[in-house]
Coordinates of C-alpha atoms and ligand atoms in Angstrom, one line a residue:
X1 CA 73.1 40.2 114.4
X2 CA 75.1 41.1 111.3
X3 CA 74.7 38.8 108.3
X4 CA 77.0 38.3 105.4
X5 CA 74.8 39.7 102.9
X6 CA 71.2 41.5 103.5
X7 CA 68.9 41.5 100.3
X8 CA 67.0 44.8 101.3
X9 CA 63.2 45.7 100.5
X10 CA 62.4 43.9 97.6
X11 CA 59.2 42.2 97.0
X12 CA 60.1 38.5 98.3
X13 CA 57.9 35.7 96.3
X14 CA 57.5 31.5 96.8
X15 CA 54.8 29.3 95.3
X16 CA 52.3 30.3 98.0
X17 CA 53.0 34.1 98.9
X18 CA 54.3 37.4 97.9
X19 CA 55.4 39.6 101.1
X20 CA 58.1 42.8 101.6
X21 CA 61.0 41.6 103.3
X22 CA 64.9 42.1 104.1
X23 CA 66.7 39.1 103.4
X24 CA 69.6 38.0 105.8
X25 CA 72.2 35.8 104.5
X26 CA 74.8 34.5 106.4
X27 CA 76.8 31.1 105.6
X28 CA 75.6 31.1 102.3
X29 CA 71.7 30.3 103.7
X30 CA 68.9 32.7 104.7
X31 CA 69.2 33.8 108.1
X32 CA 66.4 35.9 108.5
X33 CA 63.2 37.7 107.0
X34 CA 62.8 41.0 108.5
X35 CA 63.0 44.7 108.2
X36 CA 65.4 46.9 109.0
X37 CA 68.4 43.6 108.7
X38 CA 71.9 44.8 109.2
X39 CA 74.6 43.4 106.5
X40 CA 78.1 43.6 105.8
X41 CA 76.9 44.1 102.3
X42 CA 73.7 45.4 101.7
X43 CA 71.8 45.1 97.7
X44 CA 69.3 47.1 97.6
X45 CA 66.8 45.6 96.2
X46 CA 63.4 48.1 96.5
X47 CA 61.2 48.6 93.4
X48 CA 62.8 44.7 92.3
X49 CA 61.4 40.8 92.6
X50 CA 63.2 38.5 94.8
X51 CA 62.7 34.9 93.7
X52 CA 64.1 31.5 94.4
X53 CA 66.9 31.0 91.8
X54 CA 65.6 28.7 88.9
X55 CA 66.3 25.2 88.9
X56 CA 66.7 24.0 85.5
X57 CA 65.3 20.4 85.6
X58 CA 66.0 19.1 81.9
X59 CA 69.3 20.0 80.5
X60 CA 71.8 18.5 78.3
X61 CA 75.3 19.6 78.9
X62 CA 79.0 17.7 78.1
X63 CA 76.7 15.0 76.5
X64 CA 77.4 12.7 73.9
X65 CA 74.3 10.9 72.0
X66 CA 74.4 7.2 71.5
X67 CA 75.9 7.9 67.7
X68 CA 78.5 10.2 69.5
X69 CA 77.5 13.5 68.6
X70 CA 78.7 15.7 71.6
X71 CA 76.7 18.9 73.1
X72 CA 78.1 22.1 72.2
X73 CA 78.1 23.3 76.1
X74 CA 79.9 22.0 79.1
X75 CA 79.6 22.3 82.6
X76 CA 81.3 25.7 82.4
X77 CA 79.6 27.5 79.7
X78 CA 76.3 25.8 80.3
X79 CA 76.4 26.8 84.4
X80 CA 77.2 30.4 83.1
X81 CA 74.5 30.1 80.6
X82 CA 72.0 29.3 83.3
X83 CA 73.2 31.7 85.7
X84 CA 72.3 34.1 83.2
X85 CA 68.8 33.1 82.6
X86 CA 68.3 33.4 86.5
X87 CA 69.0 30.1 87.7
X88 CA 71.0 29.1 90.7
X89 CA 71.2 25.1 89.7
X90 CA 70.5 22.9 87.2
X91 CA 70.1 19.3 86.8
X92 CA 71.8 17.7 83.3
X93 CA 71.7 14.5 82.3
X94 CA 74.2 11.6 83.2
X95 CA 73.9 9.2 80.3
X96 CA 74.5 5.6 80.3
X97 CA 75.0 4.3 77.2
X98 CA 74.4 0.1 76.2
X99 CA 77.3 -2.1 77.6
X100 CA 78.3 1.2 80.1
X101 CA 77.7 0.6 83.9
X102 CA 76.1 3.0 85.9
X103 CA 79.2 4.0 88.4
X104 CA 81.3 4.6 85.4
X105 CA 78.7 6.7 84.1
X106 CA 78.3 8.7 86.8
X107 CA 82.5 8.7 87.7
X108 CA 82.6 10.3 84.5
X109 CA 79.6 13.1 84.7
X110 CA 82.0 13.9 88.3
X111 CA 85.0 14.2 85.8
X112 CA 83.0 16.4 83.4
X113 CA 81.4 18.8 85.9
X114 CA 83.7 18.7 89.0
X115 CA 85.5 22.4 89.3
X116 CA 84.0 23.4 86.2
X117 CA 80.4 24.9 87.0
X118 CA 79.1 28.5 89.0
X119 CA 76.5 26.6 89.8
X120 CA 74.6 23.5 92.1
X121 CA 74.1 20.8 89.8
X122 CA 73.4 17.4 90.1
X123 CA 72.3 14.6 87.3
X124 CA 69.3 12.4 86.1
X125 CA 70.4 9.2 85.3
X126 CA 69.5 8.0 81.7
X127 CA 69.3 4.5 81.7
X128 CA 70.0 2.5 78.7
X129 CA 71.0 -0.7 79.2
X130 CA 69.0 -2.0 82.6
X131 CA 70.8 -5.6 82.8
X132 CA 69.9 -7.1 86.3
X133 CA 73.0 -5.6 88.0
X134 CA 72.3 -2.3 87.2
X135 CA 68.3 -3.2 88.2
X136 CA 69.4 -5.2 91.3
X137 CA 72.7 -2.9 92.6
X138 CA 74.0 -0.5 90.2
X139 CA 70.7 2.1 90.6
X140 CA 70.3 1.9 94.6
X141 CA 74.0 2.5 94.4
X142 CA 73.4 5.4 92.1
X143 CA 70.4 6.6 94.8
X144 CA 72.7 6.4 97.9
X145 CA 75.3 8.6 95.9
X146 CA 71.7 11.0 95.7
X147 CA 70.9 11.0 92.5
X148 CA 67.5 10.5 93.2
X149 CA 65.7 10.2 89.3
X150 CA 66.3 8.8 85.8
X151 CA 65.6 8.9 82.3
X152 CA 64.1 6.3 80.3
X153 CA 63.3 6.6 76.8
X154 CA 60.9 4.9 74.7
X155 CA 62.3 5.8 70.9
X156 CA 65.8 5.9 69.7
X157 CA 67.1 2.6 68.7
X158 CA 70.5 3.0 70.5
X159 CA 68.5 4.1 74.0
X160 CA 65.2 2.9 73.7
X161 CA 64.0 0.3 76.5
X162 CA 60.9 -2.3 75.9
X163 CA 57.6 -1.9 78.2
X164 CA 59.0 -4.8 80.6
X165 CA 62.4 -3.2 81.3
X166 CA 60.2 0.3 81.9
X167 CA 58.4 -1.4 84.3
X168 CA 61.2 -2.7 86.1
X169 CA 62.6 0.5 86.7
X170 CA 59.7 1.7 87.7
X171 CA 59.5 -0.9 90.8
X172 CA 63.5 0.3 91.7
X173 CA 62.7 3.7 91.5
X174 CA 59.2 3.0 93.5
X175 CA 61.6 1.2 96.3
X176 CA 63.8 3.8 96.5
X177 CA 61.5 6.8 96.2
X178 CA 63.5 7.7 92.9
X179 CA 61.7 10.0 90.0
X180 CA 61.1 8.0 86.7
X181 CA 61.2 10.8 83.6
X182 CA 60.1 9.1 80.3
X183 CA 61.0 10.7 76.8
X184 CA 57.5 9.1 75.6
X185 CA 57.1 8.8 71.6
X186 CA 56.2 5.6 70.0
X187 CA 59.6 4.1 68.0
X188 CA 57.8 2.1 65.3
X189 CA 55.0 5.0 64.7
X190 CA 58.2 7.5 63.9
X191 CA 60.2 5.0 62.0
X192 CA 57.7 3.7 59.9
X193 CA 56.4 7.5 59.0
X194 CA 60.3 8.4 58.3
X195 CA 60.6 5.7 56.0
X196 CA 57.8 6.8 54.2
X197 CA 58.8 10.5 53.8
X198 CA 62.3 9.3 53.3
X199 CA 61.0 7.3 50.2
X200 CA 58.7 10.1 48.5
X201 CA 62.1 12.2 48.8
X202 CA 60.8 14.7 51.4
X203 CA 64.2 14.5 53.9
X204 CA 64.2 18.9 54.2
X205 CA 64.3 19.8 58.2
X206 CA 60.6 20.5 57.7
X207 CA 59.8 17.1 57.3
X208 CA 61.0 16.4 60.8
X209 CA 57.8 17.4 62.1
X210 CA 55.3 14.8 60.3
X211 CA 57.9 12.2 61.0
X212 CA 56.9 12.5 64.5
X213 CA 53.0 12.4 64.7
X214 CA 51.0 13.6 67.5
X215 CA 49.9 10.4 68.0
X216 CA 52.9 9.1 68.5
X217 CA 53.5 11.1 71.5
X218 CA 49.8 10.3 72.4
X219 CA 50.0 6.5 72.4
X220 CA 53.3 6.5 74.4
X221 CA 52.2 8.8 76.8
X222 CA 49.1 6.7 77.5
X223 CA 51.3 3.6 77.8
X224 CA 54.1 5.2 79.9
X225 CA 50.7 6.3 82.6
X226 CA 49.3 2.5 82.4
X227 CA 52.8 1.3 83.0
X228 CA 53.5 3.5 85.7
X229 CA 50.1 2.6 87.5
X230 CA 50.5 -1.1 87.1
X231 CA 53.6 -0.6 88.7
X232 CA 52.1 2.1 91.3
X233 CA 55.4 4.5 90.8
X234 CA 55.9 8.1 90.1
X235 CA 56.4 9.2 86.6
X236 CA 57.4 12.8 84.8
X237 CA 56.8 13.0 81.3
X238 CA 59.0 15.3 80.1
X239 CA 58.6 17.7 76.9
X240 CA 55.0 17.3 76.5
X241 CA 54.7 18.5 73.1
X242 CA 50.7 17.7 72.1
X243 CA 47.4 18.8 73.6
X244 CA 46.0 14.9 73.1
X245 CA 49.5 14.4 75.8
X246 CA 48.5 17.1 78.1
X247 CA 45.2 15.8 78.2
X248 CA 45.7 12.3 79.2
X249 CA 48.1 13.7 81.8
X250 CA 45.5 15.7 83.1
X251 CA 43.1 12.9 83.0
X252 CA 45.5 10.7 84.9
X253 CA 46.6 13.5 87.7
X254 CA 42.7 14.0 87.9
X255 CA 42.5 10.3 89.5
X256 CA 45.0 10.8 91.6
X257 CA 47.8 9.1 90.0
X258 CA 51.6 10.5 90.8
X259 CA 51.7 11.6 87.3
X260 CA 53.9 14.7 86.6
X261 CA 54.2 16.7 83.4
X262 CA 57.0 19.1 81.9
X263 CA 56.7 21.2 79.4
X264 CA 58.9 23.4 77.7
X265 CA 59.6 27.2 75.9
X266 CA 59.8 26.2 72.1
X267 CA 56.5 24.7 72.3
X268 CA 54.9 27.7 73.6
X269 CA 56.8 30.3 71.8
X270 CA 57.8 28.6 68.2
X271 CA 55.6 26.6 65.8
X272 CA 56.3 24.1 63.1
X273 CA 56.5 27.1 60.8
X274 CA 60.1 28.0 62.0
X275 CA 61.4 24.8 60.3
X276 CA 59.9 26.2 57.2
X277 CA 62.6 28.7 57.0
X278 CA 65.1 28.9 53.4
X279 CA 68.1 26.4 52.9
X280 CA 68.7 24.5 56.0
X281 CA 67.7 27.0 58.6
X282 CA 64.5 24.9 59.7
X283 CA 67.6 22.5 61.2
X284 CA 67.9 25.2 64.1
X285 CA 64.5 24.2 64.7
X286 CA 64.7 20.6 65.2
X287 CA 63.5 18.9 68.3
X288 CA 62.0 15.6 69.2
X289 CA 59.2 15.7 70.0
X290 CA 58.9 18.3 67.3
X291 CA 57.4 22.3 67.5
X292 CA 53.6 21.6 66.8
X293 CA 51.3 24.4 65.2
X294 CA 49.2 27.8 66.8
X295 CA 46.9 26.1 68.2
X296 CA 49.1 23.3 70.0
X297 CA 50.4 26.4 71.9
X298 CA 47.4 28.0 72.9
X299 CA 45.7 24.3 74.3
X300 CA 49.4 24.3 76.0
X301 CA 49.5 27.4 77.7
X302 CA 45.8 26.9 78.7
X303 CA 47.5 23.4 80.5
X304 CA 49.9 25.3 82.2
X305 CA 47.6 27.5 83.2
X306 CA 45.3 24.9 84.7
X307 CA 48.4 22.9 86.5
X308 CA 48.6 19.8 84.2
X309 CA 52.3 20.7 83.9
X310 CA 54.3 20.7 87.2
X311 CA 57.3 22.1 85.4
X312 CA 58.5 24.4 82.6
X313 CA 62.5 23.7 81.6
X314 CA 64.5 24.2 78.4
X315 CA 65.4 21.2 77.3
X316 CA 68.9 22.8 75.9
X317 CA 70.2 20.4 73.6
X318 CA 72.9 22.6 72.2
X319 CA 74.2 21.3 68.5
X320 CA 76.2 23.9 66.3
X321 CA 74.7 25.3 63.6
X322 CA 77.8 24.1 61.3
X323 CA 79.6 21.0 61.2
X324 CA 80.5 20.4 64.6
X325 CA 76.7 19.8 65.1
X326 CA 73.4 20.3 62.9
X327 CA 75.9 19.8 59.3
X328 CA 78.0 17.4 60.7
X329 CA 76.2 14.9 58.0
X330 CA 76.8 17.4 55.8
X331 CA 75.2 20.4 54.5
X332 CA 72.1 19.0 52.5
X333 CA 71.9 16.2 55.3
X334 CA 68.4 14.1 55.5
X335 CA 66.2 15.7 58.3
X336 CA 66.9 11.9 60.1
X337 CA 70.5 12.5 60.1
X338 CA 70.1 16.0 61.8
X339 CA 71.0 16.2 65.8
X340 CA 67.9 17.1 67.5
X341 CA 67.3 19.7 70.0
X342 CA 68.1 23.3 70.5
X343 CA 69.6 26.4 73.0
X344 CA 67.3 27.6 75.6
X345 CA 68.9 28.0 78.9
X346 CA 69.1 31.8 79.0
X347 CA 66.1 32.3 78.0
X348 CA 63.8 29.9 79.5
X349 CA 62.8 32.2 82.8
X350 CA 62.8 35.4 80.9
X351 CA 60.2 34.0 78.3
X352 CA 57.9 32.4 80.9
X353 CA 58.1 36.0 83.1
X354 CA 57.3 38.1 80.0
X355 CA 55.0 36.9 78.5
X356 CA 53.2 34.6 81.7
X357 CA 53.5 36.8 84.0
X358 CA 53.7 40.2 82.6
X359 CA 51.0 38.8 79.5
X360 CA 48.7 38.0 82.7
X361 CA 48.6 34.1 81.6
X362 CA 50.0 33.1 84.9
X363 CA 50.1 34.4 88.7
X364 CA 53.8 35.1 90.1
X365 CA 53.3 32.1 92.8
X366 CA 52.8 29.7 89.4
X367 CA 55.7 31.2 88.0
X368 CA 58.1 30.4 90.9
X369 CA 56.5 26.9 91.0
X370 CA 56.7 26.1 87.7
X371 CA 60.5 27.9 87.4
X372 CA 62.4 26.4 90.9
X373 CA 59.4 25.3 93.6
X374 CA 58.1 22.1 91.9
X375 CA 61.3 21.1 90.5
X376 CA 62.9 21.1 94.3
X377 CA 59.8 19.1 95.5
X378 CA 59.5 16.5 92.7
X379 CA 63.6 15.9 92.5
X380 CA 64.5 15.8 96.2
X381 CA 65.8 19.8 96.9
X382 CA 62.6 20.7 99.0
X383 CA 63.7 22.7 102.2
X384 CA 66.9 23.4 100.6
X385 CA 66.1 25.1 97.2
X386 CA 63.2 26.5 95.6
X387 CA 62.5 28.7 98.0
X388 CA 62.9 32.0 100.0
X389 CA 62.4 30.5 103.2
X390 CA 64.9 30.8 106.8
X391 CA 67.2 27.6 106.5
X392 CA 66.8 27.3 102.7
X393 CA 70.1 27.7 101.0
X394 CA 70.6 32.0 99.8
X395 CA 69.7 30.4 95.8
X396 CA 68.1 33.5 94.9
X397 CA 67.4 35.6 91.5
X398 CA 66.8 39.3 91.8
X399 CA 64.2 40.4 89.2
X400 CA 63.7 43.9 87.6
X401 CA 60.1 43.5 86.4
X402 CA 60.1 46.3 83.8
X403 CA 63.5 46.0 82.2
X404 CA 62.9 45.6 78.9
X405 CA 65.6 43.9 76.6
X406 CA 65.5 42.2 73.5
X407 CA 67.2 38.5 73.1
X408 CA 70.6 38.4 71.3
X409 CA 72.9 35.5 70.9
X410 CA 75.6 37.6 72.2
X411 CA 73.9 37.7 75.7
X412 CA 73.0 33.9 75.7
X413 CA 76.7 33.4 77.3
X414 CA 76.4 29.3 76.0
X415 CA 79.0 27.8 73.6
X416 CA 76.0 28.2 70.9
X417 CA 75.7 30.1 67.7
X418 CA 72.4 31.2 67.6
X419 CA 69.2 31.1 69.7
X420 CA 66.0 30.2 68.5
X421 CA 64.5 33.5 69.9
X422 CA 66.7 36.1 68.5
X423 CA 65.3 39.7 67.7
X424 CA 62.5 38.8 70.6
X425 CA 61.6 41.5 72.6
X426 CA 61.2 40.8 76.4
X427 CA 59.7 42.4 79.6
X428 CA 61.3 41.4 82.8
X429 CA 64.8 39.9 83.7
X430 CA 67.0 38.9 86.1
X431 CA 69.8 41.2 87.3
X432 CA 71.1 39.5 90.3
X433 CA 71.9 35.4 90.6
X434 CA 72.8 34.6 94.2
X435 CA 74.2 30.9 94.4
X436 CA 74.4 30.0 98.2
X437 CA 74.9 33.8 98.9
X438 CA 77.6 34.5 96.3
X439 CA 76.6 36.9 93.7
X440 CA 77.1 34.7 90.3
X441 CA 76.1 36.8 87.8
X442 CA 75.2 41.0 89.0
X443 CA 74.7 43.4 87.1
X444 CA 75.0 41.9 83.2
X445 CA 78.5 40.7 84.4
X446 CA 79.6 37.1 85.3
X447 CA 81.0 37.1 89.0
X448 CA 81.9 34.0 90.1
X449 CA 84.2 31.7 88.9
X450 CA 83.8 28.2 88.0
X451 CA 84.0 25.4 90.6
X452 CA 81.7 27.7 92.6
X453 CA 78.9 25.3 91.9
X454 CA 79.1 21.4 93.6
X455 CA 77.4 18.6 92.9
X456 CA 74.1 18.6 95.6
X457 CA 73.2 15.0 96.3
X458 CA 69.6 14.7 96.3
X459 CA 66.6 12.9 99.0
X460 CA 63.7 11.0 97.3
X461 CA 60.9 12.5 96.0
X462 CA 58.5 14.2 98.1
X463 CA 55.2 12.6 96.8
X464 CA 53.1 14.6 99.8
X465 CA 49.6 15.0 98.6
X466 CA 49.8 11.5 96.3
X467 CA 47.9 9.3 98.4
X468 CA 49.3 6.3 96.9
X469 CA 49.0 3.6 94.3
X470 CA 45.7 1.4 95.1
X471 CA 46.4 -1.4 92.4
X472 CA 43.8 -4.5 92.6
X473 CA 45.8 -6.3 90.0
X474 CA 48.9 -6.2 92.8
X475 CA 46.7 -7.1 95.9
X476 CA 48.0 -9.7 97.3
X477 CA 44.9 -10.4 99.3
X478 CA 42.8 -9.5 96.8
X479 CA 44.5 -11.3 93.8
X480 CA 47.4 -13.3 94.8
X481 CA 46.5 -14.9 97.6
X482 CA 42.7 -15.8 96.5
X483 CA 44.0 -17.5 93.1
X484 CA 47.4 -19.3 95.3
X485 CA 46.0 -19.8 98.6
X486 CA 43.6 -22.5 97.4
X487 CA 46.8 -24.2 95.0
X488 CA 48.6 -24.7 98.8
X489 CA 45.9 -25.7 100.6
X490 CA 45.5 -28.6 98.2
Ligands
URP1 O1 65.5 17.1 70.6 C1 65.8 16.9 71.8 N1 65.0 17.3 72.7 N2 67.0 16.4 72.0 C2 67.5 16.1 73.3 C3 67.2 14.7 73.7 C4 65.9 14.6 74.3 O2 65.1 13.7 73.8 O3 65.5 15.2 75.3
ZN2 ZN1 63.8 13.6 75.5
ZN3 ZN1 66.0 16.5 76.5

């Protein structure tokens, strides 16, 4: 048999083995492991890593905020961006905004991304504005177009949802075997310590991190966990920022709870110090929650290390640094009036590889997990991406392990104007980005064109392993019916 395309001799990895292995492709899926494959192309890919592509599971891309502000990347340059970093899809947001239903919201991500990206993509819903037809039809109709997980968040006034609407998403999602994510900081805890700074006069981009306690992250992560359990649902926290977060994660996933964790590069590689920097530089900083301090990022990585965290994305939340983004309040603007976030597409994968894997922090298998395996699993891919597996779909990043290159803006290929890890020198990149077989970015050059990439509806979440929600306080025979039963009988 001659396939399409044979990846040849390259050290083949998944979440649960390394092994030596030809690679046939043929309609844009793998074929065949083997040696000694025939191709009608042929890479040769001896002394190199084959991995699954990445999936980038927290992106925000052709995305207005609630006050309007609009990301720097689209669908275009943020595919191209990722395709760079060694992914083969991504997952942005679709954000519903108060008084928008969810179709339209949707029916204009589709306008947004349709022809426009090199790669597989597909959305998280944020839900804003949960009114009882969005709760009772707009969200399974939103499941049965597969997109199979939301957003909720618990701060921002404009997006923010109380703990009763939380939990009624939670039940939807639970019917439908949909993902919950939760942006989990408590509102009040932020506001009121903003206020305060904002009064003493302290509004420089390094007050930004104060103004977001750890124990505001804390408290809503423990609330989000006892939410989720009451309502025996799934939950991914997402951009766990604090060790006191990671830790009650832990504690949570310990008793068996379907509690999933994310975590992300800037809080591993940057450090409250970097909004520190002269003028308004710390602004290229900003992120909610906010970078945290040294050792913040060592309890982290020891968390990642340990598997509290299930997945390790960018968060790109690309704003300008000029007046189409960071300034647009101006250029002395109050650190509250400042567009949070920050670039990180490109460089997610190569930061983890270099300095987890080639550091010796983390084993290749947690790698691929934490970069493509877990992401499929947890948002409905599994069997189709994430892996290097016969059937699977030919997503696949070619690695050269010993490259060494150091991180330019230049090379991020994203609509951005800097990167947060400029001048950093890494070991370890991808060469080759296969999307479905075709070669999307080989060889430093950008191959494929855009509208390569389709929207991939998604199947619910494979909760294998979770053995389920055992909540007395939702018994019916233990609760329910004991304290009714008697009212009827009488
Ligand atoms: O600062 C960030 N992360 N901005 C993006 C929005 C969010 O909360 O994820
Ligand atoms: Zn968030
Ligand atoms: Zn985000």
């Amino acid at each position: 048999m001659t396939h399409d395309l044979v990846i040849r001799g390259g050290t083949c990895a998944t979440a649960a083995d390394t092994f030596t292995a030809d690679v046939g492709i043929t309609d844009g899926r793998i074929a065949t492991l083997g040696t000694g494959l025939d191709g009608a192309e042929v890479i040769d890919a001896r002394g190199k890593l084959v991995l699954p592509g990445g999936i980038e599971a927290h992106c925000h891309i052709a995305q207005e905020s609630a006050s309007g502000g609009m990301t720097a990347d689209d669908y275009r340059t943020g595919s191209i961006s990722a395709a760079f970093g060694g992914n083969s899809s991504f997952i942005p947001f679709a954000a519903q905004h108060r008084g928008m239903g969810v179709s339209e919201t949707l029916d204009l991500y589709d306008s947004r991304a349709s022809g426009q990206s090199v790669i597989d993509y597909s959305y998280h819903l944020i839900v804003a504005d949960p009114t009882e037809a969005v709760l009772a039809e707009e969200l399974p109709a939103a499941f049965a177009r597969g997109v199979s997980s939301f957003k909720v968040f618990m701060t921002y006034d404009l997006m923010r949802i109380d703990d009763g609407q939380f939990l009624d998403i939670l039940s939807v999602a639970k019917a439908h075997g949909a993902l919950t994510m939760v942006h989990a900081e408590n509102n009040d805890m932020i506001k009121w310590m903003s206020a305060r700074l904002e009064a003493g006069g302290y509004t420089a981009p390094r007050y930004h991190a104060p103004s977001h306690p750890a124990l505001a992250e804390a408290e809503a992560i423990n609330r989000a966990v006892a939410l989720a359990r009451l309502a025996g649902a799934a939950l991914m926290i997402v951009h766990v920022s604090t060790e006191e977060g990671a830790r009650l994660v832990a504690d949570a996933r310990r008793e068996g709870a379907a509690i999933f964790a994310e975590t992300c590069p800037q809080y591993l590689f940057l450090t409250r110090d970097d909004l520190d920097r002269p003028g308004m530089e710390g602004a290229k900083f900003m992120c909610s929650p906010p970078l945290r301090d040294a050792a913040t990022q060592a309890a982290l990585w020891r968390h990642l290390q340990a598997g509290t965290f299930s997945l390790f994305s960018s968060d790109h939340a690309p704003y300008r640094f000029d007046a189409s983004g960071k300034l647009s309040n101006g250029p002395d603007a109050p650190f509250r009036r400042i567009a949070n976030g920050m670039p990180g597409l490109a460089t997610r994968l190569p930061l983890l590889f270099s300095e987890g894997v080639n550091a010796g922090r983390i084993t290749l298998q947690q790698f691929v997990a934490l970069s493509a395996a877990n992401a499929a699993r947890l948002y409905g891919l599994a069997g189709r991406k994430g892996t290097i597996a016969v059937g699977a779909d030919a997503d696949i990043a070619i690695w050269d392990p010993e490259e060494v290159r150091t991180v330019r803006q230049a090379d991020q290929h994203d609509a951005m104007d800097y990167t947060p890890y400029e001048g950093r020198e890494l070991c370890g990149w991808p060469v080759t980005v296969l999307s479905r077989g075709v070669r999307v970015v080989d060889g430093g050059a950008l191959v494929a064109a855009p509208g390569h990439g389709r929207f991939t509806a998604r199947d619910p979440i494979d909760l294998t392993g979770y053995p389920g929600a055992d909540i007395p306080e939702l018994d019916p025979a233990r609760n329910f019916g004991a304290r009714i039963a008697p009212e009827r009988r009488g």
